[in-house]
Each structure stands twice: as structure tokens, then as C-alpha cells.
Short mmCIF file of C-alpha atoms (C1' of nucleotides) in Angstrom, two decimals:
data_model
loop_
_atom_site.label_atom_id
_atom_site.label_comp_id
_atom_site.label_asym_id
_atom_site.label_seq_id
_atom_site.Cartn_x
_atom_site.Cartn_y
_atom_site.Cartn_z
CA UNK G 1 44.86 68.34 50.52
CA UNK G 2 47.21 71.14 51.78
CA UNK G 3 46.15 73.68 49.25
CA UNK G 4 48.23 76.43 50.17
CA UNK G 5 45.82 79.27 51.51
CA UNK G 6 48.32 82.32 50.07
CA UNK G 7 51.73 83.47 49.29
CA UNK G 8 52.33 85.15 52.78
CA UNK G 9 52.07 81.87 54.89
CA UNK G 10 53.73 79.51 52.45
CA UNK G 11 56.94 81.85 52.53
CA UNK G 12 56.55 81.70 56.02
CA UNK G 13 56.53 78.40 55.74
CA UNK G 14 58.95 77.27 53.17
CA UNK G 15 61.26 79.44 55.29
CA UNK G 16 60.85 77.32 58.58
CA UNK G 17 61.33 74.07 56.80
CA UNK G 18 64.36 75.81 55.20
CA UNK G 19 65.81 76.89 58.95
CA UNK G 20 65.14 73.08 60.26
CA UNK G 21 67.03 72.12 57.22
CA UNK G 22 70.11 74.57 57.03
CA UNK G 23 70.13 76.87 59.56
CA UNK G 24 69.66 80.18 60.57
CA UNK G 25 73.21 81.16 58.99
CA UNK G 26 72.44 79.23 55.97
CA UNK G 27 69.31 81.11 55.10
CA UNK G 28 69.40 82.97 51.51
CA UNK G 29 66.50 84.76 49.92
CA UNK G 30 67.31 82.97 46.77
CA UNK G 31 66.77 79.66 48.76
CA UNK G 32 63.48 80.74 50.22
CA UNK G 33 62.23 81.36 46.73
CA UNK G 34 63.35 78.08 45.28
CA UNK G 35 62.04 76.47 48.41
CA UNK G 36 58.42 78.04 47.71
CA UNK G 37 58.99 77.91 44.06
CA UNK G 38 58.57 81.13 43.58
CA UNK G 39 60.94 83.93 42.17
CA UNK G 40 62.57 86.40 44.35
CA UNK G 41 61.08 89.10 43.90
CA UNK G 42 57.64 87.90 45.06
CA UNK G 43 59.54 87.08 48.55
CA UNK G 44 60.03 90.86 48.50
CA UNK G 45 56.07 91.69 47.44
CA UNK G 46 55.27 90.29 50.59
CA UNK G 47 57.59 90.98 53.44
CA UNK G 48 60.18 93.90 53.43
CA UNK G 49 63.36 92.41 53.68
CA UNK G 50 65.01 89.58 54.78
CA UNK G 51 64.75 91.20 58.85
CA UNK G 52 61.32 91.56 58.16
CA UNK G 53 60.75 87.75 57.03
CA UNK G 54 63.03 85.84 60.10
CA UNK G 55 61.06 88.29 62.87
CA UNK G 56 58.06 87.19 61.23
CA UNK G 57 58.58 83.48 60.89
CA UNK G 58 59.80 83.76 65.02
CA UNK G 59 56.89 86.24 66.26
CA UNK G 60 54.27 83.58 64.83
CA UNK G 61 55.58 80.55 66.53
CA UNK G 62 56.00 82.27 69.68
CA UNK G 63 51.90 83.76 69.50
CA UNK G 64 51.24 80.17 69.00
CA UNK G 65 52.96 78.69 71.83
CA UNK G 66 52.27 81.49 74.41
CA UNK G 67 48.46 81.28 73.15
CA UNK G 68 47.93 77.44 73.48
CA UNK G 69 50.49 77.87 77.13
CA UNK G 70 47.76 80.89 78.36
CA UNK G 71 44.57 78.38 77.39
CA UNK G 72 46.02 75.67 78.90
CA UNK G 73 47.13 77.46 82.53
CA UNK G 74 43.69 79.24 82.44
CA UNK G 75 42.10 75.95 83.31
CA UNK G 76 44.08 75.05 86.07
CA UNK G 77 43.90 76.85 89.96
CA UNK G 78 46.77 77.26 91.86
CA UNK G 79 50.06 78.34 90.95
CA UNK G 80 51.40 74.97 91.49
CA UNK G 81 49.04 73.52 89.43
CA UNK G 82 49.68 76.29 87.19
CA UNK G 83 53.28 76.35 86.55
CA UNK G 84 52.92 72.04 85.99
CA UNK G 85 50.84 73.01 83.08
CA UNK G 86 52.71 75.97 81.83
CA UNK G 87 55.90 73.48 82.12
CA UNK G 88 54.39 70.40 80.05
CA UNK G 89 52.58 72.95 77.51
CA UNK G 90 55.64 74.43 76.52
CA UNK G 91 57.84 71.11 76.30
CA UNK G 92 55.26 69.83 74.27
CA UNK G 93 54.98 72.88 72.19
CA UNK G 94 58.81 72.41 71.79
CA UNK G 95 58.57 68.70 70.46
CA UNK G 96 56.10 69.20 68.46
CA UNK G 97 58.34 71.97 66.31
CA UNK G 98 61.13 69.57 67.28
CA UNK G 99 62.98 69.87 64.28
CA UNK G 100 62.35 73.96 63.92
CA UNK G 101 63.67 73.92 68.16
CA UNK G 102 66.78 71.98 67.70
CA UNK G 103 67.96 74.49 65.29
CA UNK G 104 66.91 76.85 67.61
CA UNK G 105 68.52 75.59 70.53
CA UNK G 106 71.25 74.02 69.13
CA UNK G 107 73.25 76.65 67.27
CA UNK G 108 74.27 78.75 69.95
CA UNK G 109 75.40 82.04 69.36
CA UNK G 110 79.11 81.13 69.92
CA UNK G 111 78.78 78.04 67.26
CA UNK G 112 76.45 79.75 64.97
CA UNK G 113 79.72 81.69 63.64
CA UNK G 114 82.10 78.74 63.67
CA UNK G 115 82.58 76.20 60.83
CA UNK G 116 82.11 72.22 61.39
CA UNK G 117 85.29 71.61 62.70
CA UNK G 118 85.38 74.26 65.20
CA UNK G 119 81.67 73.53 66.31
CA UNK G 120 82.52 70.18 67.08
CA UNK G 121 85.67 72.18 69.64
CA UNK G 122 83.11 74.13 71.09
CA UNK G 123 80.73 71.24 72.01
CA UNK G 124 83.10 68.93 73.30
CA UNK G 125 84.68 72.25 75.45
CA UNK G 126 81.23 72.19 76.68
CA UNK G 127 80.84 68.46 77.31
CA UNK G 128 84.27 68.50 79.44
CA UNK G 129 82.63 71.19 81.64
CA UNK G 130 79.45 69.49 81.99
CA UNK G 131 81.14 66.23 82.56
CA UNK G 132 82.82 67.74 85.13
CA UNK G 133 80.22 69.09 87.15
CA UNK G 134 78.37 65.73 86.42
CA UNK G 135 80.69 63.68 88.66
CA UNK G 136 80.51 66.05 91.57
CA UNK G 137 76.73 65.66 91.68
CA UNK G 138 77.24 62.20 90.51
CA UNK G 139 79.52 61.52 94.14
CA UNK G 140 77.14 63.41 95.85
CA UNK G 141 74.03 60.93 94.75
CA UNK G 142 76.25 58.69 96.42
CA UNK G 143 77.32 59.71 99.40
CA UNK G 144 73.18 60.32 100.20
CA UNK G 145 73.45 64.62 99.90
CA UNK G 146 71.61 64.45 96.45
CA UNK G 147 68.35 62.58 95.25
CA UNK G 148 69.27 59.39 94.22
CA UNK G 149 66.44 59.66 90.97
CA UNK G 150 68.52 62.56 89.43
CA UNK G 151 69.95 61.96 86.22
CA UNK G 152 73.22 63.42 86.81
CA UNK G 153 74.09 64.16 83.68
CA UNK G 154 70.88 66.12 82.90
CA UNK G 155 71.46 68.07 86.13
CA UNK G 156 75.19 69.46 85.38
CA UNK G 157 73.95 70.70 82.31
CA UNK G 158 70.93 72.46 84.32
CA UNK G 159 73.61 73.84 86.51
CA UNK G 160 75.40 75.35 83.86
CA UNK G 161 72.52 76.74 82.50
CA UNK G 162 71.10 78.16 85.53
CA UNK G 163 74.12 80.17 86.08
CA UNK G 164 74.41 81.54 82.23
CA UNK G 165 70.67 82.72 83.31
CA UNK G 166 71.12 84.59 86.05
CA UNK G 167 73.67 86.52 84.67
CA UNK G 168 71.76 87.04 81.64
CA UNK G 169 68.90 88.04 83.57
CA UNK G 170 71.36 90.71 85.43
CA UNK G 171 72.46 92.09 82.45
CA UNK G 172 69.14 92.57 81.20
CA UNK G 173 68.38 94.61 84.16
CA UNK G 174 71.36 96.80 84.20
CA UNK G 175 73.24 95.11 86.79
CA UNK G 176 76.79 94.95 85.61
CA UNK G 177 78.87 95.96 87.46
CA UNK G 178 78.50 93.66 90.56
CA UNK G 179 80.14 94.05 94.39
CA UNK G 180 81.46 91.14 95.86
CA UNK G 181 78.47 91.23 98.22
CA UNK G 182 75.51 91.09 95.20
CA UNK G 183 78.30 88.11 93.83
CA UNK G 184 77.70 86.13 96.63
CA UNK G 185 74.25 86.81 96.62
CA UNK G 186 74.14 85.38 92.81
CA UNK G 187 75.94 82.48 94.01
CA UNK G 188 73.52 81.88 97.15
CA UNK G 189 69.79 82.42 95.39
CA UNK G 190 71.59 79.81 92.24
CA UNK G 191 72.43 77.74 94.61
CA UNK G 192 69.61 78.18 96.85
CA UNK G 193 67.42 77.36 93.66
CA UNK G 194 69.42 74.18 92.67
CA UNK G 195 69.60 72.60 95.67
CA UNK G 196 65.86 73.41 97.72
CA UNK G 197 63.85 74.79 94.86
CA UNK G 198 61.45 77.39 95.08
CA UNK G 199 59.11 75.79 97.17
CA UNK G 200 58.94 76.50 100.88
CA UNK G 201 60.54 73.98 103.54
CA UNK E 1 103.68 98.75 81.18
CA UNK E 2 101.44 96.29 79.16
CA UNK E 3 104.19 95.76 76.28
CA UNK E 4 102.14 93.63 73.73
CA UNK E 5 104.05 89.84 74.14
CA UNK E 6 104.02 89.35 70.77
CA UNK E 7 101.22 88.94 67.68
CA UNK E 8 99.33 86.20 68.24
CA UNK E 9 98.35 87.10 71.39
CA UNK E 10 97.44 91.32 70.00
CA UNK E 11 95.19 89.51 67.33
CA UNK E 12 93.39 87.64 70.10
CA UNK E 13 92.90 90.61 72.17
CA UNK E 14 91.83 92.83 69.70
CA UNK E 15 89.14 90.46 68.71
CA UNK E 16 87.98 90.27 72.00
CA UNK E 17 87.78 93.57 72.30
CA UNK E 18 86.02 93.80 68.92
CA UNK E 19 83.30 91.28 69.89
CA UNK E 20 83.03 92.89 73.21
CA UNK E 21 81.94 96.26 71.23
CA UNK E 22 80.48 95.06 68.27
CA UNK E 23 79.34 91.83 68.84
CA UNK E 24 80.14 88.31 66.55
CA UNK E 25 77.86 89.12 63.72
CA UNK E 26 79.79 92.52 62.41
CA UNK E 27 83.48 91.02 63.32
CA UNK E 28 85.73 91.38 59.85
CA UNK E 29 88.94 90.62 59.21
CA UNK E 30 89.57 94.32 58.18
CA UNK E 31 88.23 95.35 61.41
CA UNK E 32 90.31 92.77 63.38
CA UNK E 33 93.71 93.96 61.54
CA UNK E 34 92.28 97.73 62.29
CA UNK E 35 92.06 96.97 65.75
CA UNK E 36 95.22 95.23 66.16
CA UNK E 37 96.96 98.23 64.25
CA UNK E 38 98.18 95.68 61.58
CA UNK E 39 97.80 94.65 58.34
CA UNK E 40 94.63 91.94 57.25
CA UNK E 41 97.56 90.28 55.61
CA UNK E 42 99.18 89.69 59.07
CA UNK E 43 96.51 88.48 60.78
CA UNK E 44 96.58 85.83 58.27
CA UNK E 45 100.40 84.98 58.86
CA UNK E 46 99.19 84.25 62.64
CA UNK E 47 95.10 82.32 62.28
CA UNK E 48 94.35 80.25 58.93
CA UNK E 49 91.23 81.71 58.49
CA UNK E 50 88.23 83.66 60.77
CA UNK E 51 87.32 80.53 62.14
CA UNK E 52 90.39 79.67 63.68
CA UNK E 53 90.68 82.81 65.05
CA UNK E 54 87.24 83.17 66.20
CA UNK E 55 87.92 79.45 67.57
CA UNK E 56 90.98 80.55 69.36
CA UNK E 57 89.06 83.41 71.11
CA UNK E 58 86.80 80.93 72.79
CA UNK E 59 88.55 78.70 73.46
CA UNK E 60 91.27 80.82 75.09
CA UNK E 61 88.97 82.12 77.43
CA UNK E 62 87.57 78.43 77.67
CA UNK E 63 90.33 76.80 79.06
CA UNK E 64 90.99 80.10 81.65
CA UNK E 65 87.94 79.81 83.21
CA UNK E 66 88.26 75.85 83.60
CA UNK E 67 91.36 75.88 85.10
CA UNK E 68 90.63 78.50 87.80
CA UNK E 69 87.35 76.71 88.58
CA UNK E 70 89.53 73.07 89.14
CA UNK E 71 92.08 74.78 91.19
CA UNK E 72 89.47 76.54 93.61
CA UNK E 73 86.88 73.47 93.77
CA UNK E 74 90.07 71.23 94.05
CA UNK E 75 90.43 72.76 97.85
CA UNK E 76 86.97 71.99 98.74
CA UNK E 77 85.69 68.18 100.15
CA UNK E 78 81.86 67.08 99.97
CA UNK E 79 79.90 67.73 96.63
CA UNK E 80 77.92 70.48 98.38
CA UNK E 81 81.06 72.41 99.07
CA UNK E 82 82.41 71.34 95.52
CA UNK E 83 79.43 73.12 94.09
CA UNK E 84 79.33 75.94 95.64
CA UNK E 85 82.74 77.07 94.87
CA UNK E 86 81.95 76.11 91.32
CA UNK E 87 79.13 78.28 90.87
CA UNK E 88 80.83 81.16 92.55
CA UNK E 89 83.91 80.69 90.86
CA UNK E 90 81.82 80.28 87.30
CA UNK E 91 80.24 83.70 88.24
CA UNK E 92 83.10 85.52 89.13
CA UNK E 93 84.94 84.97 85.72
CA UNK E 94 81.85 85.90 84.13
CA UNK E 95 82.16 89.27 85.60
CA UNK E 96 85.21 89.88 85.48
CA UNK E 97 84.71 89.49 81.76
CA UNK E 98 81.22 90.87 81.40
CA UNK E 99 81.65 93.01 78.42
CA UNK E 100 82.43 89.65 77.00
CA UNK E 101 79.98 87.51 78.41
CA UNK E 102 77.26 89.96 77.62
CA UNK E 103 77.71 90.11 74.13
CA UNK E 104 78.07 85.99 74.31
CA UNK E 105 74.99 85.63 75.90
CA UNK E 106 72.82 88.02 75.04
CA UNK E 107 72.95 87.94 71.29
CA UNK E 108 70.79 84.84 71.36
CA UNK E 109 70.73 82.67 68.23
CA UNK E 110 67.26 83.95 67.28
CA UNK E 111 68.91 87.50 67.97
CA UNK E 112 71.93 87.84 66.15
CA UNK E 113 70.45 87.70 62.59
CA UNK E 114 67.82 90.39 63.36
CA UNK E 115 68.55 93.78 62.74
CA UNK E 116 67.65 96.58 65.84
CA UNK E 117 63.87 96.75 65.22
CA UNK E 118 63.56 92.89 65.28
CA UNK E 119 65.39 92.54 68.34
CA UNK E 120 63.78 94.71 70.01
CA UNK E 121 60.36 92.85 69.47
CA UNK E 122 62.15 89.64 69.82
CA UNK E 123 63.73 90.91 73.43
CA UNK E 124 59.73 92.24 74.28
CA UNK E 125 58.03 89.10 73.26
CA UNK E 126 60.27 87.18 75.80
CA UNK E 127 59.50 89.62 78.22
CA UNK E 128 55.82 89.08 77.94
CA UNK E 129 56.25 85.87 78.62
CA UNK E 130 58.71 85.75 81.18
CA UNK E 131 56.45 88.57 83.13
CA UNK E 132 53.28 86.06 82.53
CA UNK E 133 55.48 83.16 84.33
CA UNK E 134 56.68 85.60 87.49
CA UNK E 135 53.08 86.89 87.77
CA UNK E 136 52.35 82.94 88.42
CA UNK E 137 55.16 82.98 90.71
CA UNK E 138 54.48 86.18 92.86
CA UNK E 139 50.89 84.76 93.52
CA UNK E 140 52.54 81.57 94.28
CA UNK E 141 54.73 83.79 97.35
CA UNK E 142 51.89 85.70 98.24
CA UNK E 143 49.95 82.31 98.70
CA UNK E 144 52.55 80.54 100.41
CA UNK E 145 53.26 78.05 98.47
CA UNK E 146 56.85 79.61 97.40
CA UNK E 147 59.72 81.00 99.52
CA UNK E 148 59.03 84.47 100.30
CA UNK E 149 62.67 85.29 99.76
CA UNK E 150 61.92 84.68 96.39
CA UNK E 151 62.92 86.97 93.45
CA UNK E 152 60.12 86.25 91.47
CA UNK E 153 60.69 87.29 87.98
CA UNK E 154 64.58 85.94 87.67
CA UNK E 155 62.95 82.84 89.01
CA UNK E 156 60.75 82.85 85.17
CA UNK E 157 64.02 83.53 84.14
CA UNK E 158 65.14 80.47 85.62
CA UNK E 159 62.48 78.28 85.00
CA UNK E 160 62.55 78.90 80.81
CA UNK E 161 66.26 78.44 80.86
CA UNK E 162 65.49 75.12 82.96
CA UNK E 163 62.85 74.36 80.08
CA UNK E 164 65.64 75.01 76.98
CA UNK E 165 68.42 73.21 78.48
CA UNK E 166 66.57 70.17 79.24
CA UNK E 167 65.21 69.99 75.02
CA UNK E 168 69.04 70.73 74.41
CA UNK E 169 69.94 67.66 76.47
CA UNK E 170 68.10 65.51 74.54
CA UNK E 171 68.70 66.89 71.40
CA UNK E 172 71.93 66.33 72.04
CA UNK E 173 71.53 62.73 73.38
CA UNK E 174 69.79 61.65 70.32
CA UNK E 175 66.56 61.75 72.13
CA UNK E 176 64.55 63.30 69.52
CA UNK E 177 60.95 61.32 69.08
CA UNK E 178 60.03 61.27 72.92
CA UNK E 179 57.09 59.48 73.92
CA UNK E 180 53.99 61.11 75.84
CA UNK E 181 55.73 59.30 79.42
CA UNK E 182 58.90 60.71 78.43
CA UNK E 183 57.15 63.85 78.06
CA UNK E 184 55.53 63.73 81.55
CA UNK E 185 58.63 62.41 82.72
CA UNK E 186 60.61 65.15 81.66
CA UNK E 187 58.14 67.53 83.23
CA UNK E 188 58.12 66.05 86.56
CA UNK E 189 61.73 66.24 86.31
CA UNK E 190 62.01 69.52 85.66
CA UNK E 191 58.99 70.86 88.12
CA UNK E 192 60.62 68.45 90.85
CA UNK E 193 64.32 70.44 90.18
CA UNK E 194 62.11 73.81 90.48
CA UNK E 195 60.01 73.31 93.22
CA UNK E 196 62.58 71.25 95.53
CA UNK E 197 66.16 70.64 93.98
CA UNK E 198 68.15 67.98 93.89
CA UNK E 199 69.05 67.74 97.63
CA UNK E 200 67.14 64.92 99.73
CA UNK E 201 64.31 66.18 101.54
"C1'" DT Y 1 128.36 95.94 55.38
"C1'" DA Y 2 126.21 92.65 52.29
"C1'" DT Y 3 123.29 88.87 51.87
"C1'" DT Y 4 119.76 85.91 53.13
"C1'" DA Y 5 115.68 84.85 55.74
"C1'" DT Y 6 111.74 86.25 57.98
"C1'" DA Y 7 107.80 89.21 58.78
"C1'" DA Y 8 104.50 92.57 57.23
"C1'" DT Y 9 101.85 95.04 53.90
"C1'" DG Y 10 97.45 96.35 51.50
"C1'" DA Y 11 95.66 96.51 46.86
"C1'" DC Y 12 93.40 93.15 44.49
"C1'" DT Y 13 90.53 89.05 43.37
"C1'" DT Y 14 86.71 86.30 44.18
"C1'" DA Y 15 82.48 84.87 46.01
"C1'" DA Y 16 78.25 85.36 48.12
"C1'" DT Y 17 73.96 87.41 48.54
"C1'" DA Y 18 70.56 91.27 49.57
"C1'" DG Y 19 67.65 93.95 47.15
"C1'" DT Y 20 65.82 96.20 42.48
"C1'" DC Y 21 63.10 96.92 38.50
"C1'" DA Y 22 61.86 96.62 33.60
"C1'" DT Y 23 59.18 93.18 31.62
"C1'" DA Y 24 55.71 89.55 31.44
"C1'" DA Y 25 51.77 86.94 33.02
"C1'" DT Y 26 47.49 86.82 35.22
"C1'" DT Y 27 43.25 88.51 37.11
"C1'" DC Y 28 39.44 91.52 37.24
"C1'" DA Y 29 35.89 94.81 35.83
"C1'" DA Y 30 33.24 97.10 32.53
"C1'" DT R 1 36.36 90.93 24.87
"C1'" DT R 2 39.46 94.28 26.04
"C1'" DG R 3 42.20 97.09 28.59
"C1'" DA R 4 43.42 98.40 33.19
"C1'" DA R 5 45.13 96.73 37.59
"C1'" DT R 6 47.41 93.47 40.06
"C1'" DT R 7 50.79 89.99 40.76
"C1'" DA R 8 54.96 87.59 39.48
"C1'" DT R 9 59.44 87.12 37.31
"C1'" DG R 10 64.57 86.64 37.33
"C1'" DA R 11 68.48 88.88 35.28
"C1'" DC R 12 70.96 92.48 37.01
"C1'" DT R 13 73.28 95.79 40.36
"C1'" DA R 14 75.58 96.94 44.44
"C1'" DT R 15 77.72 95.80 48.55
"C1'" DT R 16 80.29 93.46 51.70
"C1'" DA R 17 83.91 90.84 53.25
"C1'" DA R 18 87.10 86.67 53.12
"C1'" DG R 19 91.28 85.38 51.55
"C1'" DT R 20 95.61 86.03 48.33
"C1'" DC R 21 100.11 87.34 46.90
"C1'" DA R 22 103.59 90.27 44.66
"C1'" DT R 23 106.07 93.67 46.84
"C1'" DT R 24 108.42 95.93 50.65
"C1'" DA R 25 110.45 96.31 55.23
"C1'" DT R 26 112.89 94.38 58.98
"C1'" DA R 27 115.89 91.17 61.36
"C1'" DA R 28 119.50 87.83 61.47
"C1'" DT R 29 123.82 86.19 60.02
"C1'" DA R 30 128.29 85.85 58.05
#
DNA sequence: TATTATAATGACTTAATAGTCATAATTCAA
DNA sequence: TTGAATTATGACTATTAAGTCATTATAATA
């Protein structure tokens, strides 16, 4: 019955429940030692610092997702086939660690820094927006341009995030200082992407 | 030439310059009033506490963006058209702040409480998976099956943002305990917005 | 100019928390 | 069984940074 196998992996442990509970910005090393009931100093006998523990508790979820993503694609032929698989692997991965995710996901970096009151600001900021862009797409569903399945909704908020990651993705490779030609390029291949896909014709 | 309107508005730009060069995590108070060429004390006459201020500073540029977004879409008719002026009108405020944005955006959650080393794994560890997804997608061009127009590796960029924001819709819709159909569902949705968009066929 | 009101200052207080280390408990080997 | 080696402890130190407030400077007014 759960014995735990050693030190090492139940502070790694204690320290994910503690994130799913509190938070990133919440974490203490005095509350992952309370939370393993162990003293402090052991936390320290066993990873470096506090650095050292979060990029450890993050590095082993990701091995296990990307391993149990690479087993799963390596059956399949096809990149079609492959990419389904890669897609429901990893959104399974994600509810399985719901709790651990939605932490994760949920405190962006903006709101990680801001109290309760202003967090609530910032989401409903970002609900207005979304909203928005939901009844264009919404109108569109109805006047026959957009497939009438979509969940309207759902798709604003892809939208938005689409265009956070291509900028993101530009930044990453060095592009930053954009013309007005590469702009409109950005806003083509987005909306390219959102409206046909990737697939061919 | 660029007379400073009055104090409010200096604390707010210095902070934004501040984050823009140092990022959220190592904003003080004594480095805001530093910046500003003021006294901490002052800054305090102006924003109740960091939070406010920090809430002010997105907000601010919040409620910019928005409105130049509603004025240009407001001249366009047809959701297509609507959208299109949306996303480039989105992308063009994100450049024209980019030292902002990039900071926002690319200090991911995960990111921000890591020190330099840890980042740096943390940045390589989505790169391994990201180039794992655009390997997938290059043999997908080279087969045919995608658009050869393609830009394979921001479309892995795409496609785990598409992943994330769809768990942060339902987190944020309070659906939390999803069921193996909503599971596939929420694939199918997801490959389907991939592979052919949400236009009709 | 004198007086009051307003704005600004920055040294100081307080709180939080990362990391240390002398001491104690436990395990292991001879 | 005993003493050396390993592991664990938690009170303590050091640092950082938010927020305060008595004091000073400036502006407004009479």
C-alpha cells in the first residue's frame, strides 16, 4: 500500500500535490517539508535548491508524457494517423494530471503576479476579448462561411491563442523586428491555418 | 518634446519599461521609483499597492489594443473580413510593443520561477518536442498529405498551443472530469480545426 | 509675504522565506 | 556490541522587498 520507495520521489511528489494545491507562487520550502513531513533540511540533502527541485518536478512529467506520446505514435503509419494519436495522447496525458495542468495552464504569467482581485480583472479583460471574437465567428456560422459544428466559443479562444503563438514562435527565432510585408505574412499563414487547416485542398 | 503629463502616467511607463527589461518576476517597488526618478514613497501616493500598479499596466495596454482592434474591424462587413482585420490588427500592436509582449509571453508560467539554468532546459525540452511534432509534419508535406506552403515547425508550434488552449477552455468552463467521448470529442475537434479549419468545405 | 494645503521624500519597520549547520538519530559494519 | 558513517533535524541567519510615516519641500491662497 503506497509505501513510499525513497525520499527523492516523495519530495517530488509532495511538491506536485503542493503546486495543484497552492500554486506555483505559493510554493515555500518550509511547506514542501511539512507536506512530506520531513524537516527542511532533508529537502536540501536531496535536491540543491529550490530551482533545482521545481525543474525537477517539471522535467519528470514532461519525460513521462513525451515517452508514453513517442510509444503511442510509433504504432501508428502515416502522419495523419500520427498526429491523431500524438493529439489524443497528450490531452489525455493532460487530464490525467488534471489538477497538476490547471495550475499549469491557468496561472498565466500576467496573473501569476497579481492578487485575487486583480486576477479576476485580468480574466474577465480576457473574456471581453474572446467574447468578442466569439460573435464574429458566431455570425459567420450563420450566415453559412463557417462550419456550423464549431463551438464558437471554443474557437475565439483558439484564435486568440493561435496568434499569441506565432508571435511567440517569432520571437523564439529572432524575428523581432518585423516589415510590414513578413506582418502580413503572419496575418495570412494564421489565418490561412484557422480557416483551411493544414491539410491540402 | 515628450514633457512627462504628469505622475501617474511616469509610474506606468517606467514600469513598462522595467518589465520590458527585466521581466515581472524582479519588478520592485524600489526599482519602479528608481526608474521613474522618484521616491518609493511617491509611487505609493499614485497606486495602493504593486498590484494595482502592476494591474494598471495591463490593463492600460488592455484596453489600447481593444479599442484600435473595434475601430479597424468596425469598417469591415462579413465575418471573414471581420477576422482578418482582427488578427492583423492583434499582430500589429503586438509589435509595435514587442519588447513588451516578449517578456509577457515568453516568461511562461513554468518559466518565470526558474532561475537561467532551469530555463534553459525547460525552453530545450519544449523544443524536443515541438521538433518531434514538425518532423511528423514535414513528412506529412513531403507525402502530400499537407500544404506544401507549409512552415512546418511553427505549425508544432501551433498545434501545442491549439492543444493548451483547448484544456484552458474547459478548465475554465468547469469542465474538469471529462469523459473518454469527451476526450475523443475534443480531439476530433481539435485535429478537424488543424487539418481543415473552421470554414465549410 | 505669511500661512495653509498639497505633494514628495527615503529611512525605517515588518514580514516572508531561502538556505545553513551544529546537533541528534539512525543505520551499518566489524 | 560498539563506534563509525550516514541521514535527518529545525532553530537560526541573511536577504530581499513591500509598505509606512514623520519630516521636508513645493504650490496655492489670502
Amino acid at each position: 500500500m503506497t509505501e513510499i520507495q525513497d525520499k527523492y520521489e516523495l519530495i517530488l511528489s509532495s511538491s506536485r500535490k503542493l503546486i495543484e494545491e497552492i500554486g506555483f507562487s505559493a510554493l515555500t520550502m518550509d511547506k514542501v517539508a511539512q507536506k512530506a513531513g520531513i524537516a527542511k533540511g532533508t529537502v536540501y540533502l536531496y535536491f540543491k535548491d529550490k530551482d533545482d527541485l521545481l525543474e525537477k518536478v517539471l522535467s519528470s512529467g514532461f519525460e513521462k508524457m513525451f515517452e508514453r506520446i513517442k510509444i503511442r505514435v510509433g504504432n501508428e503509419s502515416g502522419a495523419f494517423n500520427k498526429l491523431k494519436s500524438l493529439i489524443n495522447e497528450n490531452i489525455r496525458h493532460i487530464y490525467e494530471n488534471r489538477y497538476f495542468f490547471k495550475t499549469i495552464f491557468l496561472d498565466e504569467v500576467n496573473v501569476v503576479f497579481l492578487k485575487k482581485k486583480s486576477k479576476e480583472s485580468y480574466n474577465l479583460r480576457r473574456k471581453r476579448y474572446t467574447d468578442y471574437i466569439a460573435g464574429i465567428i458566431k455570425s459567420g456560422i450563420e450566415s453559412g462561411e463557417f462550419r456550423k459544428d464549431l463551438n464558437y466559443s471554443k474557437s475565439a479562444y483558439m484564435l486568440v491563442s493561435l496568434i499569441k503563438t506565432g508571435a511567440i514562435y517569432n520571437f523564439l527565432n529572432g524575428m523581432f523586428d518585423l516589415t510590414s510585408e513578413m506582418i502580413e505574412k503572419d496575418t495570412e499563414e494564421i489565418l490561412n491555418l484557422f480557416m483551411r487547416g493544414i491539410s491540402v485542398k
